[in-house]
Amino acid sequence: MRLLTLAVAAGLFVAGGLPAAAATPAAGLLSTNPDDVTPHVLDGQVNAVVDLGSRVIVGGTFTQVKKWSSPAILPRLGIFAYSKATGDIDPTFRPDLGTVRAMVAAPDGRGVVVGGIFSTVAGARRGGLVEIDALTGAPVTGFAATTDGRVNTLALVGDRLFVGGLFGHVSGVDRSNLAAVDGRSGALDPTVDVPVAVPTRDVAQVWRMAASPDGRRLVIVGNFQMVGGQSRSQVAVLDIASTPALPTAWQTRWFDYGGCSTRVDFYVKDVSVDPAGRYFVVAAVGSWGTGTAGTCDSVTRWELGSEAPAQDPTWREYSGGDSYWAVAATTAAVYVAGHIRWANNALAGRGDVAGPGAVDRVGIAALDPQSGLPLSWNIQRERGIQVGTLTVTPGGMYIGSDSSMLGNEWHPRLAFLPFDATAAPAQAVATTLPTTLTVFRADGTRLVRPFDGTLIGPQQLLRDDGTGWAQVRGVVRAANRTFRVRQDGRFEVSTDGRSWTAWPMWSDGTGRFTDLTGAAYLDGKLYYTVAGSGTLLARGFSPDSGLLGGLTYEVSGPGVDLTGAHGLASAGGSLYVVDRTNTLDRITLSSATGLARATALTRVSGPWIDWVNWSAAVGLQAG
């Protein structure tokens, strides 16, 4: 993924009067109506886009382009520039580089740094890395960096330009597949010497990378098993604020080679850091392989604040056997694209089928950042084989690929979706303290008590309203509607809190989401307990689409036994449960290794604490 605002964080690009892009992307969802004036790329693939405000530069493996409204075909070898307002292709901008893999706006206010597979530019040796003038396309002579191989990915952090690819030297100095140079002069940065080595198969290389907004962390993905002398399989997090730059302690076994198809030499294809710098998301290919026991054909979220070995993903999203090639994390959604047909397809069995809970998301999807489940947003994209880039700008997102259709419109290999200021996904309403705790009773009545996290107030009785509260085990409140979770695993929805209708968007198909004794939503997951089990379980849930994840997470850690629990609620960022002794307990959740796990129970209220007996609870709600 290319996030334009990362590349220009230290200073906005201005060249020859070109307006610079704003620093922060919009917070809403993308429109599902593509821009009409993007040029048509007639062959190859688009891999990189730089939006300079009124002017856009596009790179890839193509040889022919044309204006959207003109039949005239123009030869362009791997790069061209056009007017964002009209779609006019600049007739004089002809660097003709060859294969372009990556681009960023240069910090010198003059040009664009281009990485790819080319050896000479305008007769001068460049070795896969060159800065060109953004208006003329001529090489900028003041930028002197070169490699002895190919460049796959670039990231500009302040004035430091990080370069990743397949090479052994940068400007004649040993650098194994990763380096940093001065973004203005190209001079090699001696503080970044982190060899990336030992391929899973074929040759080691850095394929993509993304920097955190504060410039302290760099996430790299590609074909490697060692980074800076440390064991890191296909994904590594570097501390680039230290001198010298070093791998952090972050490490995971989820991308160890061998669980996916060995027809691909590596299967992690893209990475994106969210705008707030809290997490990063990885997109992978690899066929179905070991299914949900691995990360083949998946999208996974990882916490940047969790820097320790043996990390687990916060969530995992599976297509069911189709490749994810690109990812872009925005404030409202995580956009993913590739050769996909479905999302939420963890229960696909052998793969290449729509399993229970799967929804159609052809070629592209928007995921809930908290749960990883698909949002309601849906625009079909011709699947093709690969997606070269999802480039987020303040105005929207460019999609570069090898296919031609988007939203039933003809946009060959290049499309732009603007942000829609009126569109935002429905969010869950977080319950803060102080609040109320409502006990659902077997006779349909409810008991409501004030609660501040420690003290319980006097109860108020709510009579049976005839809507079936005796069967309710949990409640999820969103801005526009409220969901009830029943004992049998079915969902009901209401917009007024008085009339409830069955919610048809989920079918478990396994018989494992039933006999619930409690359910509560917190941070993207629906936590729940099941009769006869002492394990706290969780599945992703999206208040926007109303989808429940097919993947089940076991959350209970050692010593946390919820056998006999009846009632579960979330308030103030914590879970509360009524245990088998009819005591209200607070559940401590730890995210030290990514996925939240229950580590302890703390008694809050009960017959021997404050004389409150919770034995009547068959369900619980906070707020």
Coordinates of C-alpha atoms in Angstrom, one line a residue:
M1 CA 0.0 0.0 0.0
R2 CA 1.2 3.5 -0.7
L3 CA 0.0 6.2 1.7
L4 CA 0.9 9.5 0.0
T5 CA 0.7 11.5 3.3
L6 CA 3.5 9.3 4.8
A7 CA 5.8 10.1 2.0
V8 CA 5.4 13.9 2.4
A9 CA 5.0 14.1 6.2
A10 CA 8.0 16.3 6.7
G11 CA 7.1 18.9 4.0
L12 CA 4.5 19.1 1.3
F13 CA 5.7 18.7 -2.3
V14 CA 5.6 21.8 -4.4
A15 CA 7.1 21.9 -7.9
G16 CA 6.8 24.6 -10.5
G17 CA 3.7 26.0 -8.9
L18 CA 2.0 22.6 -8.5
P19 CA -0.2 22.6 -5.4
A20 CA 0.7 20.2 -2.6
A21 CA -1.7 17.7 -1.3
A22 CA -3.1 18.2 2.2
A23 CA -1.6 16.2 5.0
T24 CA -4.5 14.1 6.3
P25 CA -6.8 11.8 4.4
A26 CA -10.6 12.2 4.9
A27 CA -12.1 10.2 7.7
G28 CA -15.2 8.8 5.8
L29 CA -15.6 5.9 3.5
L30 CA -14.8 5.9 -0.2
S31 CA -17.5 6.6 -2.8
T32 CA -18.6 3.7 -4.9
N33 CA -18.7 5.9 -8.0
P34 CA -15.3 6.0 -9.6
D35 CA -13.9 9.2 -11.0
D36 CA -14.7 9.6 -14.7
V37 CA -11.5 11.1 -16.1
T38 CA -8.7 8.8 -15.1
P39 CA -6.7 7.7 -18.2
H40 CA -6.9 4.3 -19.6
V41 CA -3.9 2.1 -19.3
L42 CA -4.1 -0.5 -22.1
D43 CA -1.6 -3.2 -21.1
G44 CA 0.6 -4.4 -18.3
Q45 CA -0.1 -3.3 -14.7
V46 CA -0.2 -0.1 -12.7
N47 CA 2.1 -0.4 -9.6
A48 CA 2.5 3.1 -8.2
V49 CA 0.8 6.5 -8.2
V50 CA 1.9 9.9 -6.9
D51 CA -0.8 12.6 -6.6
L52 CA 0.8 16.1 -6.6
G53 CA -2.4 18.0 -6.3
S54 CA -3.3 19.0 -9.8
R55 CA -1.0 16.5 -11.5
V56 CA -0.7 12.8 -11.1
I57 CA 2.2 10.5 -12.0
V58 CA 1.6 6.8 -12.7
G59 CA 4.1 4.0 -12.9
G60 CA 4.0 0.3 -13.8
T61 CA 4.7 -2.2 -16.5
F62 CA 2.6 -0.7 -19.3
T63 CA 3.6 0.5 -22.8
Q64 CA 0.3 2.1 -24.0
V65 CA -2.1 4.7 -22.5
K66 CA -4.8 7.0 -23.7
K67 CA -7.1 9.8 -22.5
W68 CA -10.4 8.5 -21.2
S69 CA -12.3 10.4 -23.9
S70 CA -9.9 10.0 -26.9
P71 CA -9.2 7.1 -29.2
A72 CA -5.6 8.2 -29.7
I73 CA -3.2 5.6 -28.2
L74 CA 0.0 7.0 -26.8
P75 CA 3.2 5.1 -26.2
R76 CA 4.5 5.3 -22.6
L77 CA 7.1 3.0 -21.2
G78 CA 6.3 2.4 -17.5
I79 CA 5.5 6.0 -16.5
F80 CA 3.2 8.9 -17.5
A81 CA 1.7 12.1 -16.1
Y82 CA -1.8 13.5 -16.4
S83 CA -4.0 16.3 -15.3
K84 CA -6.3 15.3 -12.4
A85 CA -9.0 17.7 -13.5
T86 CA -9.2 16.7 -17.2
G87 CA -7.4 13.5 -17.6
D88 CA -5.2 15.0 -20.3
I89 CA -1.9 13.1 -20.6
D90 CA 1.2 15.3 -20.6
P91 CA 2.7 14.9 -24.2
T92 CA 6.2 16.1 -23.1
F93 CA 6.6 14.0 -20.0
R94 CA 8.5 10.9 -21.4
P95 CA 11.1 9.4 -19.0
D96 CA 10.3 6.0 -20.5
L97 CA 11.9 4.1 -17.6
G98 CA 10.7 0.5 -18.2
T99 CA 9.4 -1.3 -15.1
V100 CA 8.3 1.0 -12.3
R101 CA 7.6 -0.6 -8.9
A102 CA 7.4 2.3 -6.5
M103 CA 7.4 6.1 -6.4
V104 CA 7.3 8.9 -3.7
A105 CA 7.3 12.6 -4.0
A106 CA 10.8 13.9 -3.3
P107 CA 11.4 16.3 -0.4
D108 CA 13.4 18.8 -2.5
G109 CA 10.3 20.2 -4.0
R110 CA 11.4 19.3 -7.5
G111 CA 10.6 15.8 -8.4
V112 CA 9.5 12.2 -7.8
V113 CA 11.8 9.4 -6.7
V114 CA 11.2 6.3 -8.8
G115 CA 12.2 2.7 -8.0
G116 CA 12.0 -0.3 -10.3
I117 CA 13.8 -2.4 -12.8
F118 CA 15.9 -0.2 -15.1
S119 CA 19.7 0.3 -15.5
T120 CA 20.0 3.6 -17.3
V121 CA 17.9 6.9 -17.5
A122 CA 18.7 9.4 -20.2
G123 CA 22.0 7.6 -20.8
A124 CA 23.2 7.7 -17.2
R125 CA 23.5 4.6 -15.0
R126 CA 20.8 4.6 -12.3
G127 CA 20.4 1.0 -11.2
G128 CA 16.7 0.9 -10.3
L129 CA 16.6 4.2 -8.5
V130 CA 16.3 7.8 -9.9
E131 CA 14.7 11.1 -9.1
I132 CA 13.0 12.7 -12.1
D133 CA 11.7 16.3 -12.5
A134 CA 7.9 16.1 -11.9
L135 CA 7.2 18.5 -14.8
T136 CA 9.7 17.5 -17.4
G137 CA 10.6 13.9 -16.5
A138 CA 14.3 14.7 -16.8
P139 CA 16.6 13.1 -14.2
V140 CA 17.5 15.4 -11.2
T141 CA 21.3 15.4 -11.2
G142 CA 21.6 16.3 -7.5
F143 CA 20.2 12.9 -6.5
A144 CA 23.0 10.4 -6.8
A145 CA 21.9 7.1 -5.2
T146 CA 22.0 4.0 -7.3
T147 CA 21.7 0.2 -6.6
D148 CA 23.1 -2.9 -8.3
G149 CA 19.6 -4.6 -8.6
R150 CA 16.0 -3.7 -8.5
V151 CA 13.9 -1.5 -6.2
N152 CA 10.5 -2.8 -5.1
T153 CA 9.4 -0.3 -2.5
L154 CA 10.1 3.2 -1.2
A155 CA 9.2 5.1 2.0
L156 CA 10.0 8.7 2.8
V157 CA 10.3 9.5 6.5
G158 CA 11.3 13.1 7.0
D159 CA 14.2 13.6 4.7
R160 CA 15.3 9.9 4.9
L161 CA 14.3 7.7 1.9
F162 CA 14.1 4.0 2.8
V163 CA 14.7 1.7 -0.2
G164 CA 13.7 -1.9 -0.3
G165 CA 14.2 -4.5 -3.1
L166 CA 16.6 -7.0 -4.5
F167 CA 20.1 -5.7 -4.4
G168 CA 23.5 -6.1 -2.7
H169 CA 24.9 -2.6 -2.9
V170 CA 23.7 1.0 -2.8
S171 CA 26.0 3.5 -4.3
G172 CA 28.8 0.9 -4.2
V173 CA 28.4 0.1 -0.4
D174 CA 27.2 -3.3 0.9
R175 CA 23.5 -3.1 1.7
S176 CA 21.5 -6.3 1.5
N177 CA 18.0 -5.6 0.1
L178 CA 17.3 -2.6 2.5
A179 CA 18.9 0.8 2.8
A180 CA 18.2 4.4 3.5
V181 CA 19.5 7.5 1.7
D182 CA 19.2 11.2 2.0
G183 CA 16.0 12.1 0.2
R184 CA 17.5 15.2 -1.3
S185 CA 21.0 14.2 -2.3
G186 CA 20.8 10.4 -2.4
A187 CA 23.8 10.1 0.0
L188 CA 23.8 6.8 1.8
D189 CA 22.6 6.8 5.4
P190 CA 25.3 5.0 7.5
T191 CA 22.8 4.4 10.4
V192 CA 20.7 2.0 8.4
D193 CA 22.5 -1.2 7.8
V194 CA 20.0 -4.0 8.5
P195 CA 20.7 -7.0 6.2
V196 CA 17.6 -8.8 4.9
A197 CA 18.6 -12.3 4.0
V198 CA 17.8 -16.0 3.8
P199 CA 14.9 -16.5 1.4
T200 CA 12.0 -18.8 2.0
R201 CA 12.7 -19.9 -1.6
D202 CA 14.4 -18.4 -4.7
V203 CA 16.0 -15.1 -3.6
A204 CA 15.7 -12.8 -0.6
Q205 CA 14.1 -9.4 -1.2
V206 CA 12.0 -6.7 0.5
W207 CA 8.7 -6.4 -1.3
R208 CA 6.8 -3.7 0.5
M209 CA 7.2 -1.5 3.5
A210 CA 5.3 1.1 5.5
A211 CA 6.4 3.6 8.2
S212 CA 4.5 4.7 11.3
P213 CA 3.2 8.3 11.2
D214 CA 5.6 9.3 14.0
G215 CA 8.6 8.1 11.9
R216 CA 9.8 5.7 14.6
R217 CA 8.9 2.3 13.1
L218 CA 9.2 0.7 9.7
V219 CA 7.4 -2.5 8.8
I220 CA 8.9 -4.5 6.0
V221 CA 7.5 -7.6 4.2
G222 CA 8.9 -9.9 1.6
N223 CA 11.0 -13.0 0.9
F224 CA 13.2 -13.3 3.9
Q225 CA 13.8 -15.3 7.1
M226 CA 16.5 -13.2 8.7
V227 CA 16.6 -9.4 9.4
G228 CA 19.5 -7.8 11.0
G229 CA 20.7 -11.2 12.1
Q230 CA 17.4 -12.0 13.9
S231 CA 14.9 -14.6 12.9
R232 CA 12.0 -12.9 11.2
S233 CA 9.8 -14.8 8.6
Q234 CA 8.4 -12.5 5.9
V235 CA 7.5 -9.7 8.3
A236 CA 9.7 -7.5 10.5
V237 CA 9.3 -4.3 12.5
L238 CA 12.4 -2.0 12.6
D239 CA 13.2 0.7 15.1
I240 CA 14.3 3.5 12.7
A241 CA 14.4 6.2 15.5
S242 CA 17.4 4.4 17.1
T243 CA 21.0 4.9 16.0
P244 CA 21.7 2.6 14.3
A245 CA 18.4 1.2 13.1
L246 CA 17.6 -2.2 14.5
P247 CA 14.9 -4.9 14.4
T248 CA 12.5 -4.6 17.4
A249 CA 11.6 -7.6 19.5
W250 CA 8.3 -8.0 17.5
Q251 CA 8.2 -11.4 16.0
T252 CA 5.6 -14.0 14.9
R253 CA 5.5 -17.5 13.6
W254 CA 2.3 -17.0 11.7
F255 CA 4.2 -16.4 8.4
D256 CA 6.7 -19.3 8.7
Y257 CA 7.1 -20.7 5.2
G258 CA 5.6 -24.1 4.3
G259 CA 1.9 -23.8 5.4
C260 CA 0.8 -22.3 2.1
S261 CA 1.4 -23.3 -1.5
T262 CA 5.0 -23.9 -2.4
R263 CA 4.3 -22.7 -5.9
V264 CA 4.9 -19.1 -4.5
D265 CA 8.3 -18.3 -3.1
F266 CA 6.8 -15.9 -0.5
Y267 CA 3.2 -15.0 0.2
V268 CA 3.2 -11.7 2.1
K269 CA 2.4 -9.1 -0.5
D270 CA 1.5 -5.8 1.1
V271 CA 1.5 -3.9 4.4
S272 CA -0.2 -0.7 5.6
V273 CA 0.1 1.3 8.9
D274 CA -3.1 3.0 10.1
P275 CA -3.2 6.8 10.1
A276 CA -3.0 6.9 14.0
G277 CA 0.1 4.5 14.1
R278 CA -1.6 2.0 16.4
Y279 CA -1.5 -1.1 14.1
F280 CA -0.4 -2.4 10.8
V281 CA -2.2 -4.8 8.4
V282 CA -0.7 -7.5 6.2
A283 CA -2.1 -8.9 3.0
A284 CA -1.1 -12.4 1.9
V285 CA -1.5 -14.9 -1.0
G286 CA -0.7 -18.6 -0.9
S287 CA -3.8 -20.6 -1.7
W288 CA -5.9 -22.2 1.1
G289 CA -3.0 -24.3 2.5
T290 CA -3.6 -25.1 6.1
G291 CA -6.7 -22.9 6.2
T292 CA -7.3 -21.0 9.4
A293 CA -4.3 -22.6 11.1
G294 CA -2.2 -20.4 8.9
T295 CA -2.3 -17.0 7.1
C296 CA -2.7 -18.2 3.5
D297 CA -4.9 -15.9 1.4
S298 CA -5.6 -13.7 4.5
V299 CA -5.6 -10.2 5.9
T300 CA -4.3 -9.8 9.4
R301 CA -4.0 -7.0 11.9
W302 CA -1.0 -6.6 14.2
E303 CA -0.5 -4.1 17.1
L304 CA 2.4 -1.7 16.7
G305 CA 2.4 -1.1 20.5
S306 CA 3.0 -4.9 21.2
E307 CA 6.7 -5.4 20.7
A308 CA 7.5 -8.9 22.0
P309 CA 8.1 -12.3 20.5
A310 CA 5.4 -14.8 19.7
Q311 CA 2.8 -12.2 18.5
D312 CA -0.7 -13.3 17.4
P313 CA -2.8 -11.2 15.0
T314 CA -5.6 -9.2 16.6
W315 CA -7.8 -10.5 13.9
R316 CA -7.6 -12.7 10.8
E317 CA -9.8 -12.4 7.7
Y318 CA -9.9 -15.1 5.1
S319 CA -11.1 -15.1 1.5
G320 CA -11.4 -18.9 1.4
G321 CA -8.6 -19.5 -1.1
D322 CA -8.2 -16.4 -3.2
S323 CA -5.2 -14.0 -3.1
Y324 CA -5.1 -10.7 -1.3
W325 CA -2.5 -8.5 -3.1
A326 CA -2.9 -5.0 -1.6
V327 CA -4.1 -3.3 1.6
A328 CA -4.7 0.3 2.6
A329 CA -5.6 1.3 6.2
T330 CA -7.6 4.5 6.6
T331 CA -9.4 5.9 9.6
A332 CA -12.8 4.4 8.7
A333 CA -11.9 1.2 6.9
V334 CA -9.1 -1.2 5.9
Y335 CA -9.4 -1.5 2.1
V336 CA -8.1 -4.8 0.6
A337 CA -8.0 -5.9 -3.0
G338 CA -6.9 -8.9 -5.0
H339 CA -8.2 -12.0 -6.7
I340 CA -11.0 -12.5 -4.2
R341 CA -14.6 -13.6 -4.5
W342 CA -15.7 -13.6 -0.9
A343 CA -14.9 -12.2 2.5
N344 CA -15.6 -13.6 6.0
N345 CA -14.9 -17.0 4.5
A346 CA -13.0 -18.8 7.3
L347 CA -15.4 -21.7 7.2
A348 CA -14.7 -22.6 3.5
G349 CA -13.6 -26.1 4.3
R350 CA -11.1 -27.1 1.6
G351 CA -11.3 -23.6 0.0
D352 CA -12.5 -22.1 -3.3
V353 CA -16.1 -22.3 -2.1
A354 CA -18.4 -19.9 -0.1
G355 CA -18.5 -21.3 3.4
P356 CA -21.1 -20.4 6.1
G357 CA -21.2 -16.7 6.8
A358 CA -19.3 -15.8 3.6
V359 CA -20.4 -12.6 1.7
D360 CA -19.7 -11.6 -1.9
R361 CA -16.9 -9.1 -2.1
V362 CA -15.5 -9.4 -5.7
G363 CA -12.0 -8.0 -6.2
I364 CA -12.1 -5.4 -3.4
A365 CA -13.6 -5.0 0.1
A366 CA -13.7 -2.6 3.0
L367 CA -13.0 -4.2 6.4
D368 CA -13.9 -3.0 9.8
P369 CA -10.6 -1.9 11.4
Q370 CA -11.6 -3.3 14.8
S371 CA -13.0 -6.7 13.7
G372 CA -11.6 -7.4 10.3
L373 CA -15.1 -8.2 9.0
P374 CA -16.4 -6.7 5.8
L375 CA -18.3 -3.5 6.1
S376 CA -21.5 -2.9 4.1
W377 CA -19.5 -0.9 1.6
N378 CA -19.4 -2.9 -1.6
I379 CA -18.2 -2.2 -5.2
Q380 CA -17.3 -5.0 -7.5
R381 CA -14.0 -5.0 -9.2
E382 CA -12.9 -7.3 -12.0
R383 CA -10.6 -9.7 -10.1
G384 CA -7.7 -10.0 -12.6
I385 CA -4.6 -11.6 -11.1
Q386 CA -2.8 -8.9 -9.2
V387 CA -3.3 -5.5 -7.7
G388 CA -0.2 -3.3 -7.9
T389 CA -1.3 -0.6 -5.5
L390 CA -3.9 1.0 -3.3
T391 CA -2.7 4.5 -2.9
V392 CA -4.5 6.7 -0.4
T393 CA -4.5 10.5 -0.8
P394 CA -6.4 13.2 1.1
G395 CA -9.1 13.1 -1.6
G396 CA -9.5 9.4 -2.1
M397 CA -7.8 6.2 -3.2
Y398 CA -6.1 5.1 -6.5
I399 CA -6.4 1.5 -7.5
G400 CA -3.7 0.2 -9.8
S401 CA -4.1 -3.3 -11.1
D402 CA -4.1 -5.5 -14.2
S403 CA -7.9 -5.5 -14.7
S404 CA -10.3 -3.2 -16.3
M405 CA -13.8 -3.0 -14.6
L406 CA -14.7 -1.3 -11.4
G407 CA -18.3 -0.7 -10.3
N408 CA -19.6 -1.8 -13.7
E409 CA -17.5 1.0 -15.4
W410 CA -14.6 0.7 -17.7
H411 CA -11.4 1.9 -15.9
P412 CA -8.6 -0.2 -17.3
R413 CA -5.8 -0.7 -14.8
L414 CA -6.2 2.7 -13.1
A415 CA -9.1 4.0 -11.1
F416 CA -9.8 6.6 -8.5
L417 CA -12.5 6.5 -5.8
P418 CA -13.0 9.8 -4.0
F419 CA -13.8 10.0 -0.3
D420 CA -17.5 10.5 0.4
A421 CA -17.9 13.0 3.2
T422 CA -21.4 11.8 3.9
A423 CA -20.5 8.1 4.3
A424 CA -19.3 6.6 7.5
P425 CA -19.6 3.1 8.9
A426 CA -21.9 2.5 11.8
Q427 CA -19.9 2.2 15.0
A428 CA -20.7 0.5 18.3
V429 CA -21.7 2.8 21.1
A430 CA -19.1 2.3 23.9
T431 CA -20.5 2.1 27.4
T432 CA -18.6 4.3 29.8
L433 CA -18.6 4.3 33.6
P434 CA -20.7 5.1 35.5
T435 CA -23.5 3.3 33.8
T436 CA -26.2 0.8 34.6
L437 CA -26.2 -3.0 34.6
T438 CA -29.4 -4.7 33.5
V439 CA -30.1 -8.3 34.5
F440 CA -32.3 -10.4 32.2
R441 CA -34.4 -12.9 34.1
A442 CA -36.0 -16.1 33.1
D443 CA -39.5 -14.7 33.5
G444 CA -38.9 -11.9 31.0
T445 CA -38.5 -9.1 33.6
R446 CA -35.3 -7.0 34.0
L447 CA -33.5 -5.6 37.0
V448 CA -31.6 -2.3 36.5
R449 CA -28.9 -1.2 38.9
P450 CA -26.5 1.8 38.8
F451 CA -22.8 0.8 38.5
D452 CA -19.6 2.8 38.6
G453 CA -17.2 -0.1 38.1
T454 CA -17.0 -0.9 41.9
L455 CA -20.2 0.0 43.6
I456 CA -23.7 -1.3 42.8
G457 CA -26.8 0.9 43.5
P458 CA -30.4 0.0 44.3
Q459 CA -32.3 -2.0 41.7
Q460 CA -35.3 -1.0 39.6
L461 CA -37.7 -3.6 38.2
L462 CA -38.7 -3.4 34.5
R463 CA -41.8 -5.6 33.8
D464 CA -41.9 -8.1 30.9
D465 CA -42.6 -6.2 27.7
G466 CA -43.4 -9.3 25.7
T467 CA -40.4 -9.1 23.4
G468 CA -38.5 -12.1 24.7
W469 CA -35.9 -10.7 27.0
A470 CA -35.7 -14.1 28.8
Q471 CA -33.9 -15.5 25.7
V472 CA -31.5 -12.6 25.4
R473 CA -27.9 -13.2 26.4
G474 CA -26.3 -10.0 25.3
V475 CA -26.8 -6.6 23.6
V476 CA -24.7 -4.6 21.1
R477 CA -25.7 -1.0 20.6
A478 CA -24.7 0.9 17.5
A479 CA -25.4 4.5 16.5
N480 CA -28.4 3.6 14.2
R481 CA -29.7 0.3 15.7
T482 CA -29.4 -2.2 18.5
F483 CA -28.7 -5.9 18.2
R484 CA -29.8 -8.6 20.7
V485 CA -28.0 -11.9 20.8
R486 CA -30.3 -14.8 21.8
Q487 CA -29.5 -18.0 23.7
D488 CA -29.8 -20.0 20.4
G489 CA -27.2 -17.8 18.6
R490 CA -29.7 -15.9 16.5
F491 CA -29.6 -12.1 16.3
E492 CA -32.5 -9.6 16.5
V493 CA -32.4 -5.9 15.6
S494 CA -34.3 -2.8 16.6
T495 CA -34.2 0.9 15.7
D496 CA -36.4 2.0 18.6
G497 CA -35.6 -0.4 21.4
R498 CA -39.2 -1.6 21.5
S499 CA -39.9 -3.8 18.5
W500 CA -37.4 -6.5 17.5
T501 CA -37.0 -8.4 14.2
A502 CA -34.9 -11.3 13.2
W503 CA -31.5 -10.3 11.7
P504 CA -30.8 -12.5 8.6
M505 CA -27.2 -11.7 7.9
W506 CA -25.6 -14.6 9.8
S507 CA -25.8 -18.3 9.4
D508 CA -23.3 -20.3 11.5
G509 CA -23.7 -23.6 9.8
T510 CA -21.6 -25.4 12.4
G511 CA -23.9 -25.6 15.4
R512 CA -21.1 -24.2 17.5
F513 CA -22.7 -20.7 18.1
T514 CA -25.6 -21.8 20.3
D515 CA -26.4 -22.6 24.0
L516 CA -25.0 -19.1 24.8
T517 CA -24.9 -18.1 28.5
G518 CA -23.6 -14.6 27.9
A519 CA -22.5 -12.2 25.1
A520 CA -20.9 -8.8 25.1
Y521 CA -19.2 -6.6 22.4
L522 CA -15.8 -5.0 23.0
D523 CA -13.3 -3.6 20.6
G524 CA -14.5 -5.4 17.5
K525 CA -15.2 -8.8 19.1
L526 CA -18.3 -10.4 20.4
Y527 CA -17.2 -12.2 23.5
Y528 CA -19.4 -15.1 24.7
T529 CA -19.7 -18.1 26.9
V530 CA -21.4 -21.4 26.1
A531 CA -23.2 -23.9 28.4
G532 CA -21.0 -26.7 29.6
S533 CA -17.7 -24.9 28.8
G534 CA -15.4 -22.8 31.0
T535 CA -13.7 -21.1 28.0
L536 CA -14.3 -17.4 27.1
L537 CA -14.7 -17.3 23.4
A538 CA -14.8 -14.5 20.8
R539 CA -15.8 -13.8 17.2
G540 CA -15.4 -10.7 15.2
F541 CA -18.6 -8.6 14.9
S542 CA -19.3 -5.6 12.7
P543 CA -22.0 -3.2 13.9
D544 CA -22.0 -1.7 10.4
S545 CA -22.7 -4.9 8.3
G546 CA -24.1 -6.9 11.2
L547 CA -21.8 -9.8 10.3
L548 CA -20.5 -12.2 12.8
G549 CA -17.1 -13.7 12.1
G550 CA -16.8 -17.4 11.2
L551 CA -13.5 -17.7 13.0
T552 CA -13.6 -18.5 16.7
Y553 CA -10.9 -17.2 19.1
E554 CA -10.3 -18.9 22.4
V555 CA -9.6 -16.0 24.8
S556 CA -9.3 -17.7 28.3
G557 CA -5.8 -17.8 29.7
P558 CA -4.5 -20.1 32.4
G559 CA -6.6 -19.8 35.6
V560 CA -9.6 -18.2 34.0
D561 CA -12.4 -20.8 34.2
L562 CA -15.9 -19.5 33.4
T563 CA -17.7 -22.8 33.9
G564 CA -21.3 -22.0 35.0
A565 CA -21.1 -18.4 34.0
H566 CA -24.4 -16.7 33.2
G567 CA -24.3 -13.1 32.0
L568 CA -21.6 -11.1 30.3
A569 CA -21.3 -7.3 29.7
S570 CA -18.8 -4.7 28.7
A571 CA -18.3 -1.3 30.4
G572 CA -15.5 1.2 30.7
G573 CA -13.3 -1.0 28.4
S574 CA -13.6 -4.1 30.6
L575 CA -15.7 -7.2 30.6
Y576 CA -17.9 -8.3 33.5
V577 CA -19.3 -11.8 34.1
V578 CA -21.6 -13.4 36.6
D579 CA -19.8 -16.5 37.7
R580 CA -21.1 -19.9 39.1
T581 CA -21.0 -18.5 42.6
N582 CA -23.5 -15.7 41.5
T583 CA -20.7 -13.1 41.9
L584 CA -20.0 -10.3 39.5
D585 CA -16.4 -10.5 38.3
R586 CA -14.3 -8.1 36.2
I587 CA -12.3 -9.9 33.5
T588 CA -8.7 -8.7 33.0
L589 CA -7.8 -8.7 29.3
S590 CA -4.2 -8.4 28.1
S591 CA -3.0 -7.6 24.6
A592 CA 0.7 -8.0 25.2
T593 CA 1.0 -10.5 22.4
G594 CA -1.6 -8.9 20.1
L595 CA -4.8 -11.0 20.4
A596 CA -6.6 -10.0 23.7
R597 CA -6.6 -12.8 26.3
A598 CA -8.3 -13.1 29.6
T599 CA -5.7 -13.3 32.3
A600 CA -7.5 -12.8 35.6
L601 CA -10.9 -12.5 37.4
T602 CA -11.5 -9.8 40.1
R603 CA -14.6 -10.0 42.3
V604 CA -16.6 -6.9 42.3
S605 CA -20.1 -7.6 43.7
G606 CA -21.8 -10.6 45.3
P607 CA -23.6 -12.1 48.3
W608 CA -20.4 -12.0 50.4
I609 CA -19.2 -8.6 49.2
D610 CA -22.1 -6.1 49.1
W611 CA -25.1 -8.5 49.7
V612 CA -26.1 -8.4 46.0
N613 CA -27.2 -11.8 44.7
W614 CA -26.8 -12.2 40.9
S615 CA -28.3 -15.7 40.8
A616 CA -31.4 -14.5 38.7
A617 CA -29.3 -13.5 35.7
V618 CA -29.7 -15.4 32.5
G619 CA -28.2 -12.4 30.6
L620 CA -26.6 -9.1 31.2
Q621 CA -26.3 -5.7 29.6
A622 CA -24.3 -2.6 30.5
G623 CA -25.7 0.8 29.5

